XYZ file of C-alpha atoms in Angstrom:
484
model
C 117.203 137.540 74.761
C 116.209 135.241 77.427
C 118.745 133.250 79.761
C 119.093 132.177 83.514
C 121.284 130.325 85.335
C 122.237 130.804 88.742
C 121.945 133.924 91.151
C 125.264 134.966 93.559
C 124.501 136.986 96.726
C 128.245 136.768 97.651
C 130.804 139.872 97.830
C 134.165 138.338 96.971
C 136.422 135.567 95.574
C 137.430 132.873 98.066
C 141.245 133.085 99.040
C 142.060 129.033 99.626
C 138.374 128.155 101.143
C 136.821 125.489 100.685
C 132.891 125.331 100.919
C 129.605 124.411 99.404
C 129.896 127.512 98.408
C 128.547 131.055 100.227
C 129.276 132.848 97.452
C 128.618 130.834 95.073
C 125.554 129.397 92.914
C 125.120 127.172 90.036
C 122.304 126.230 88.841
C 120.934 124.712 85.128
C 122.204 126.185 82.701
C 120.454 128.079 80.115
C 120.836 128.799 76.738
C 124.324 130.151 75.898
C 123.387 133.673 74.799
C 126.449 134.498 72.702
C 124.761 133.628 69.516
C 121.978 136.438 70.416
C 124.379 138.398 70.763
C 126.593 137.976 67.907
C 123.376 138.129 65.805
C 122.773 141.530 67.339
C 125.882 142.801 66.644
C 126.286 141.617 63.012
C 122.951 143.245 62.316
C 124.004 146.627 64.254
C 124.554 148.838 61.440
C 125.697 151.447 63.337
C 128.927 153.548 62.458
C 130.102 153.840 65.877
C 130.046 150.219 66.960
C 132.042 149.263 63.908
C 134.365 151.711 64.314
C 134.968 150.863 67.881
C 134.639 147.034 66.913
C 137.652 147.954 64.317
C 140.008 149.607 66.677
C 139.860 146.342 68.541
C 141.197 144.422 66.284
C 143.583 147.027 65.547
C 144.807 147.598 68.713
C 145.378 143.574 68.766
C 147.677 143.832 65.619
C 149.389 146.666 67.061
C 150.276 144.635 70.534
C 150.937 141.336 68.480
C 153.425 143.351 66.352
C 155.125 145.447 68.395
C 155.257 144.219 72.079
C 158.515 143.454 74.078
C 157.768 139.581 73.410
C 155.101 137.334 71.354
C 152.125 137.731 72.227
C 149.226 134.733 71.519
C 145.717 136.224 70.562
C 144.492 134.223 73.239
C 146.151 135.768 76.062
C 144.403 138.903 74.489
C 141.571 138.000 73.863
C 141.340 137.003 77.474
C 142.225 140.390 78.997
C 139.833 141.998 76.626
C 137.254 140.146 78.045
C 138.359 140.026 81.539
C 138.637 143.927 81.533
C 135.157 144.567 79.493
C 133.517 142.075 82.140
C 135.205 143.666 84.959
C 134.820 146.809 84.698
C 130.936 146.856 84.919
C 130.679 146.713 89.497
C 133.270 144.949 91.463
C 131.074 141.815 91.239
C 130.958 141.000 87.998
C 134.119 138.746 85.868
C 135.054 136.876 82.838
C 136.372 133.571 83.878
C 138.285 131.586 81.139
C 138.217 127.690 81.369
C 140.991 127.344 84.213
C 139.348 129.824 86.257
C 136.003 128.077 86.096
C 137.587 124.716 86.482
C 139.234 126.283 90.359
C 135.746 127.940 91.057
C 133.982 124.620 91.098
C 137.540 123.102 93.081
C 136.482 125.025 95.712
C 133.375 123.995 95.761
C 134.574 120.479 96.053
C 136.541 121.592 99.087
C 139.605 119.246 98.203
C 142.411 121.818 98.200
C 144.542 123.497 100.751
C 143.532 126.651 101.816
C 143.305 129.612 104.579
C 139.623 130.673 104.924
C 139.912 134.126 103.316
C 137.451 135.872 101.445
C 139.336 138.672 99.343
C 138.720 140.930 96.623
C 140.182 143.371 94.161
C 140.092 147.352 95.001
C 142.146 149.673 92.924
C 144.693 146.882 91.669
C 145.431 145.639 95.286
C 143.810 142.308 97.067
C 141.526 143.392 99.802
C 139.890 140.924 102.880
C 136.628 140.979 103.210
C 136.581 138.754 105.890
C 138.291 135.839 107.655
C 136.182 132.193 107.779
C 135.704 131.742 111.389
C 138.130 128.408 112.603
C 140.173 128.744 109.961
C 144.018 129.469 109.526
C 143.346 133.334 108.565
C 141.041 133.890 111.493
C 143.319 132.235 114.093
C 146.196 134.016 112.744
C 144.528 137.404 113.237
C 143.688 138.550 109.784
C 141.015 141.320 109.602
C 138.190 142.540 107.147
C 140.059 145.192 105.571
C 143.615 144.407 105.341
C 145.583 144.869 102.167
C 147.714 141.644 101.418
C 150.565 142.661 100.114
C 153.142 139.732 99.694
C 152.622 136.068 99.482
C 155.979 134.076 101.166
C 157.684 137.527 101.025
C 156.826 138.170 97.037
C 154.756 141.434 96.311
C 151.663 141.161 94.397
C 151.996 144.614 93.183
C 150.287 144.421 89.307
C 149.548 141.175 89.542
C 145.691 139.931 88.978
C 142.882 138.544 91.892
C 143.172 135.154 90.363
C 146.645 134.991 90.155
C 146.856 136.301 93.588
C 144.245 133.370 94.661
C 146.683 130.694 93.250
C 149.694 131.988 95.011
C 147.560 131.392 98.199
C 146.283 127.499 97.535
C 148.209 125.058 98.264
C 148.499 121.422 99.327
C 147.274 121.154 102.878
C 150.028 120.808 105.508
C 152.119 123.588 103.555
C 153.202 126.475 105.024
C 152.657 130.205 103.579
C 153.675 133.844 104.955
C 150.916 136.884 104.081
C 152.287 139.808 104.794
C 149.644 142.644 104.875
C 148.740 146.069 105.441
C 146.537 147.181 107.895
C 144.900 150.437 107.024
C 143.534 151.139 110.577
C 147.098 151.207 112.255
C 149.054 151.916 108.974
C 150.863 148.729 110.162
C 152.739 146.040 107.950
C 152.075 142.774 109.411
C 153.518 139.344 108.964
C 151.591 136.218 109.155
C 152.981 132.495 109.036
C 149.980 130.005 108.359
C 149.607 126.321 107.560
C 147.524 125.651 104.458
C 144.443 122.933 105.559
C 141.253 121.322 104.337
C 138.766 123.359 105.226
C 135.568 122.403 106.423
C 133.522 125.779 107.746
C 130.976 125.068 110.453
C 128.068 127.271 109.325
C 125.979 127.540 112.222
C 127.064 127.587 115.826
C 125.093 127.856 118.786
C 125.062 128.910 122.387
C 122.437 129.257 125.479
C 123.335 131.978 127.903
C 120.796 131.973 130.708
C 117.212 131.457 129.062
C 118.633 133.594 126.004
C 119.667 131.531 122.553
C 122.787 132.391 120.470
C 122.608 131.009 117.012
C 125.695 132.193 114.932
C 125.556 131.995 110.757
C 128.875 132.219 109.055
C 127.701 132.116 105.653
C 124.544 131.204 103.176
C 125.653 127.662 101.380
C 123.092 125.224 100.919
C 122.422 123.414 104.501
C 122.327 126.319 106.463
C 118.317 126.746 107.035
C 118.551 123.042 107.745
C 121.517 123.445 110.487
C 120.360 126.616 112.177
C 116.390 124.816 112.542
C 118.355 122.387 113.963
C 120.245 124.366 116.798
C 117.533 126.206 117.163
C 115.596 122.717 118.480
C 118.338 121.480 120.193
C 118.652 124.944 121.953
C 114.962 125.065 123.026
C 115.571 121.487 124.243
C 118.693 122.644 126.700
C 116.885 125.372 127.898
C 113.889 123.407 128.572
C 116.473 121.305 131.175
C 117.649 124.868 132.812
C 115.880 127.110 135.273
C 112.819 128.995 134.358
C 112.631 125.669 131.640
C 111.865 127.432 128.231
C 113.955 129.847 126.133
C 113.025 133.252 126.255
C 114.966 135.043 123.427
C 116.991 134.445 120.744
C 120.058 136.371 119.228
C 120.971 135.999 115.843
C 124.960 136.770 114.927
C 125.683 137.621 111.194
C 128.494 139.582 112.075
C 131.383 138.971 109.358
C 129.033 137.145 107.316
C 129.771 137.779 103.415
C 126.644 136.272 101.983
C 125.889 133.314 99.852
C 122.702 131.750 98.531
C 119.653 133.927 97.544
C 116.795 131.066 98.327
C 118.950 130.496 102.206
C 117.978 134.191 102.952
C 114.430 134.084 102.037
C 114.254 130.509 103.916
C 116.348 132.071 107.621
C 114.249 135.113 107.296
C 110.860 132.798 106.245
C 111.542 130.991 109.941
C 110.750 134.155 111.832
C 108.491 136.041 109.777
C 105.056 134.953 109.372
C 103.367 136.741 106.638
C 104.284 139.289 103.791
C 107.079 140.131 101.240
C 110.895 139.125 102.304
C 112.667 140.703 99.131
C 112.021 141.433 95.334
C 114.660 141.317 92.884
C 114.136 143.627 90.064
C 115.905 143.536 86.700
C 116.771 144.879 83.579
C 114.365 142.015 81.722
C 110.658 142.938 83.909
C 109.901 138.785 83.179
C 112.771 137.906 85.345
C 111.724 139.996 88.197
C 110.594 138.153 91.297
C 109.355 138.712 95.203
C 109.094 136.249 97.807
C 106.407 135.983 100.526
C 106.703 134.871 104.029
C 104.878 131.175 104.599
C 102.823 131.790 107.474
C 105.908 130.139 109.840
C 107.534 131.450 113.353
C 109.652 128.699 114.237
C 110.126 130.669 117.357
C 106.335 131.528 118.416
C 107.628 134.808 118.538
C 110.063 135.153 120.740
C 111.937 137.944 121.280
C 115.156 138.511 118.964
C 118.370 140.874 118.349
C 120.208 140.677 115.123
C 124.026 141.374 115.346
C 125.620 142.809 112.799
C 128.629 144.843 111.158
C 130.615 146.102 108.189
C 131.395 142.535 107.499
C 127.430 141.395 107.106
C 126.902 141.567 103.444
C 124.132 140.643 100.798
C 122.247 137.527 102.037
C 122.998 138.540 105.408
C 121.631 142.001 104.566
C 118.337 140.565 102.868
C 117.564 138.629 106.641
C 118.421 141.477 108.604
C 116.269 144.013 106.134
C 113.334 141.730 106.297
C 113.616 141.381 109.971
C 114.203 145.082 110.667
C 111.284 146.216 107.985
C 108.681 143.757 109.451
C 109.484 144.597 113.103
C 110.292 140.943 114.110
C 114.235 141.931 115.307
C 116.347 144.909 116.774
C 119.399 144.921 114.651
C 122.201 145.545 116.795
C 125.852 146.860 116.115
C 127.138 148.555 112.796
C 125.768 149.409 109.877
C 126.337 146.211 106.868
C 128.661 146.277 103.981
C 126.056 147.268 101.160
C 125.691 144.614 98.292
C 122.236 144.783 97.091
C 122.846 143.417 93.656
C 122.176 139.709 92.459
C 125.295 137.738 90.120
C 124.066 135.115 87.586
C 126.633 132.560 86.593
C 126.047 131.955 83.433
C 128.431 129.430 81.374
C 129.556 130.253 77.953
C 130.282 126.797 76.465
C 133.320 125.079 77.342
C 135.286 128.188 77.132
C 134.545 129.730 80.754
C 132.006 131.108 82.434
C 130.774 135.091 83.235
C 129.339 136.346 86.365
C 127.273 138.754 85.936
C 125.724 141.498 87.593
C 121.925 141.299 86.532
C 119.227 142.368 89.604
C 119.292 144.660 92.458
C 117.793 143.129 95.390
C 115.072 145.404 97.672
C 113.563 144.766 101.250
C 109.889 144.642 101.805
C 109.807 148.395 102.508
C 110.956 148.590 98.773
C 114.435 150.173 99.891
C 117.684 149.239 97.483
C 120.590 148.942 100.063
C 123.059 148.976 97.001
C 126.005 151.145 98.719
C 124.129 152.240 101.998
C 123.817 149.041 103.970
C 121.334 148.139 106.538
C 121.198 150.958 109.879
C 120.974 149.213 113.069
C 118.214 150.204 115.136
C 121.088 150.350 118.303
C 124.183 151.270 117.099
C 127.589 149.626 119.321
C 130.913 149.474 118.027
C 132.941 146.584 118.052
C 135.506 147.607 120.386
C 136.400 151.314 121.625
C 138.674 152.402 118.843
C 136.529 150.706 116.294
C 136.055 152.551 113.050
C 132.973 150.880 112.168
C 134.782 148.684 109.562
C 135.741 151.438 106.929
C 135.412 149.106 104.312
C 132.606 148.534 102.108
C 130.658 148.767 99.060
C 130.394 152.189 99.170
C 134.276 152.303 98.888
C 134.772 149.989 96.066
C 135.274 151.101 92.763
C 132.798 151.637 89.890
C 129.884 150.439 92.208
C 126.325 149.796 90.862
C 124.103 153.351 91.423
C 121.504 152.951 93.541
C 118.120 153.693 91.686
C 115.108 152.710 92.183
C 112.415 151.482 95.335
C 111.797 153.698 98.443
C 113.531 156.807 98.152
C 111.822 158.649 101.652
C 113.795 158.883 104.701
C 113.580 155.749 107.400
C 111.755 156.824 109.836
C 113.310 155.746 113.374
C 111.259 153.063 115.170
C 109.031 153.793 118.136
C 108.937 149.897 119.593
C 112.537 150.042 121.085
C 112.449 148.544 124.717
C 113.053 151.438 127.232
C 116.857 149.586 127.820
C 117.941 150.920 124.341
C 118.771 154.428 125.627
C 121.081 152.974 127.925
C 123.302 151.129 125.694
C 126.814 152.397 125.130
C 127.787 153.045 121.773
C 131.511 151.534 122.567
C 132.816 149.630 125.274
C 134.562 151.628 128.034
C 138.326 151.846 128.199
C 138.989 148.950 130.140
C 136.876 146.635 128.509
C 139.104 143.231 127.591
C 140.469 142.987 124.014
C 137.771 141.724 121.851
C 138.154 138.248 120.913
C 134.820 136.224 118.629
C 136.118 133.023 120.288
C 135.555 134.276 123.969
C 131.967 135.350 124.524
C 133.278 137.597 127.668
C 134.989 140.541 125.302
C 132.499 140.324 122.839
C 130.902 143.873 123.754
C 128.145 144.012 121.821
C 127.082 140.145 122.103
C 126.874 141.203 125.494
C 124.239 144.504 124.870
C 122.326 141.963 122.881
C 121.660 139.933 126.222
C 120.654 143.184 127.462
C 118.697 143.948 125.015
C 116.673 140.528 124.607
C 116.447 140.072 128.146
C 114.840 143.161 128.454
C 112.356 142.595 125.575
C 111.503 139.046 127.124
C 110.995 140.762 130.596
C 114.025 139.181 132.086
C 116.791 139.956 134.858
C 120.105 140.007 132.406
C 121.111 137.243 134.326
C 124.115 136.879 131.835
C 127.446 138.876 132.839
C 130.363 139.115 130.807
C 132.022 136.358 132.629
C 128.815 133.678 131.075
C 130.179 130.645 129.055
C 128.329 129.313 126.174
C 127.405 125.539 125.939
C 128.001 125.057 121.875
C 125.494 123.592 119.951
C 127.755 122.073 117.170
C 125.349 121.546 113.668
C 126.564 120.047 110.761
C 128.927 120.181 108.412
C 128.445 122.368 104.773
C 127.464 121.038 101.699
C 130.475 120.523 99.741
C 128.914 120.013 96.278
C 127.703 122.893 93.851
C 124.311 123.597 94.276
C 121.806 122.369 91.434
C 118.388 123.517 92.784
C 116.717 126.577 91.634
C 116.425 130.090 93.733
């Protein structure tokens, strides 16, 4: 059986955002398998499967009969499917019709929302991570809280999607999320104003001679945008004393993923020759590896990748092929751990599944499926940091890690001398860390160190150093249609 449609590098549903979409790809559709499969089934003459096949339809007499209140076979059907889908990895679902129908609202971006990426653990609705600009992240939300109530009604037992639903809205309407915070153990309140929201993808900064390009997320005009800041950045420095740029830093911090053919193209802009990632399947013909172009957009320049518990599956792919090919120091806290590859694949005009289908591997051949990428420096966040207790690892019913490199990473030998020097936490009276204010961002700050030092230059960039933003476009705001 043969099918492909489009591959997902994303970790989670998106809580009222709208964007072209990280974590989200469609692509043209194949052929609708379920006839395959229903072939395959009604030639299965095995025992086992049609007593297991019986007590389905058993146990869907049994619930039309005899629950509390009717019942419609569709409802069950539905929960059948949403449960056998769902209870593969926390990345795969069974969307009915509706469901499919808001997915590709999103991706439209004309709905009021917060900028939340959430997902499901253990019956409750985790964050992954707040959008930067949006409501969530201006309100304070943070990767790991549990949200708990929606304008002061639990969600206790009730479903991701309906959870979603509660938290769309028309834009100019206000909502309360009240949330648990499992770092404090504190229940939190906050009062939000739905809006239409437009993620900027890629921002940029110069400090000194030293570049600062920030990615938020993999949707389709991100290569485009960050080749962009990166020009307009070597043209600003070009204006400033010493007149070139010397290094680059390279934020993915909080980034949840996105689009499988962004990754290769970011990672194909600093790496010159050789492999970027291979995705390997259960179906050998639809395993595939992509090669570096023989392109440095940079001329190699020195370069630090930031990242932390929050930098997941694209994200992870550019900062695996950057670590295994030498070309950055990854800086900060170890990623969240997705190294498996969705396919959306419709089924008809009845809904669609996404579906778990490839593990992902970096050129060294490693699967970081539940182990995340090491930095080569590690710094915490802030001085109490836990190193963002949240990810893959912890979900439930992960995908096992087989296959690739199994040896032990050997550390690397081409650290600049500075790298023993760098504090694994700020010191006690370092200012409260805030993304927005490049002066209490602690470990944007050892990455100037760091770069400076590789590019042979006095850090000429204290905390107190403003950043002149490089403002790139806007996202994409249609669903994708070109191939991976």
């Amino acid at each position: 059986m043969k099918f492909r449609t489009g591959l997902l590098l994303g970790t989670a549903f998106l809580a009222g955002l709208a964007v072209g979409p990280g974590a989200l790809r469609l692509a043209g559709s194949g052929d609708f398998p379920g006839a395959a499969i229903a072939r395959e089934i009604s030639h299965d003459n095995s025992a086992e499967t049609v007593r297991l096949l019986t007590l389905l339809g058993t146990v869907i007499d049994v619930v039309k009969a005899e629950y509390v209140h009717p019942v419609s076979d569709k409802d069950l059907i539905n929960n059948a499917l949403d449960g056998m889908v769902g209870n593969l990895d926390p990345h795969s679902s069974y969307m009915t019709a509706a469901q499919f129908h808001d997915m590709q609202t999103e991706i439209s971006g004309k709905f009021g929302g917060l900028g939340l990426q959430v997902q499901a653990e253990s019956g409750h609705v985790r964050v992954v991570s707040p959008i930067d600009g949006t409501p969530a992240a201006r309100a304070g939300i943070q990767p790991g809280d549990f949200i708990t109530m929606v304008d002061h009604k639990s969600l206790d037992g009730m479903t991701l999607d309906a959870a979603v639903r509660k938290m769309r809205g028309d834009p100019g309407t206000k909502i309360s999320l009240t949330v648990i915070r499992p770092k404090t153990g504190k229940t939190m309140t906050f009062d939000m104003v739905r809006e239409i929201v437009h993620v900027q993808i890629v921002k940029s900064a110069l400090y000194g001679s030293a570049g600062y390009i920030r990615l938020t997320e993999f949707d389709d005009a991100l290569e485009s945008d960050m080749h962009a800041a990166f020009t307009k950045l070597k043209a600003q420095a070009a204006k400033a004393p010493g007149g070139k740029l010397t290094g680059l830093i390279i934020d993915l911090r909080s980034n949840p993923g996105g689009k499988l053919d962004q990754a290769v193209a970011v990672s194909d802009d600093f790496i010159k020759e050789g492999e970027i990632v291979s995705i390997r399947g259960r179906h050998p013909e639809n395993n595939q590896r992509w090669d570096a172009r023989g392109t440095d957009i940079t001329n190699g320049l020195p370069i630090v990748v930031l990242t932390n518990g929050g930098s997941a599956s694209a994200s992870e792919i550019v900062a695996g092929a950057l670590k295994d090919h030498h070309r950055a120091i990854i800086l900060g806290e170890k990623t969240f751990g997705k190294g498996s590859v969705q396919t959306l694949i419709p089924i008809g005009d009845q809904g669609a599944v996404r579906l778990t289908t490839a593990r992902y591997y970096t050129p060294s051949g490693r699967s970081i499926q539940g182990l995340g990428i090491t930095p080569d420096i590690p710094v915490a966040e802030t001085k109490d940091d836990d190193a963002y207790g949240y990810r893959e690892a912890d979900l439930s019913h992960i995908l096992t890690n087989v296959g690739g490199n199994r040896t032990a990473e050997a550390p690397r030998t081409d650290l600049p001398d500075i790298a023993k020097s760098i504090p694994k936490m700020p010191p006690a009276n370092w200012p409260a860390f805030d993304l927005t204010k490049p002066a209490t961002d602690f470990q944007l700050q050892q990455g100037l160190k760091v770069v400076n030092a590789m590019a042979g230059v006095a850090n000429n960039t204290p905390a107190t150093a403003q950043a002149t933003e490089v403002k790139a476009s806007a996202p994409a705001t249609k669903p994708a249609t070109q191939p991976h």
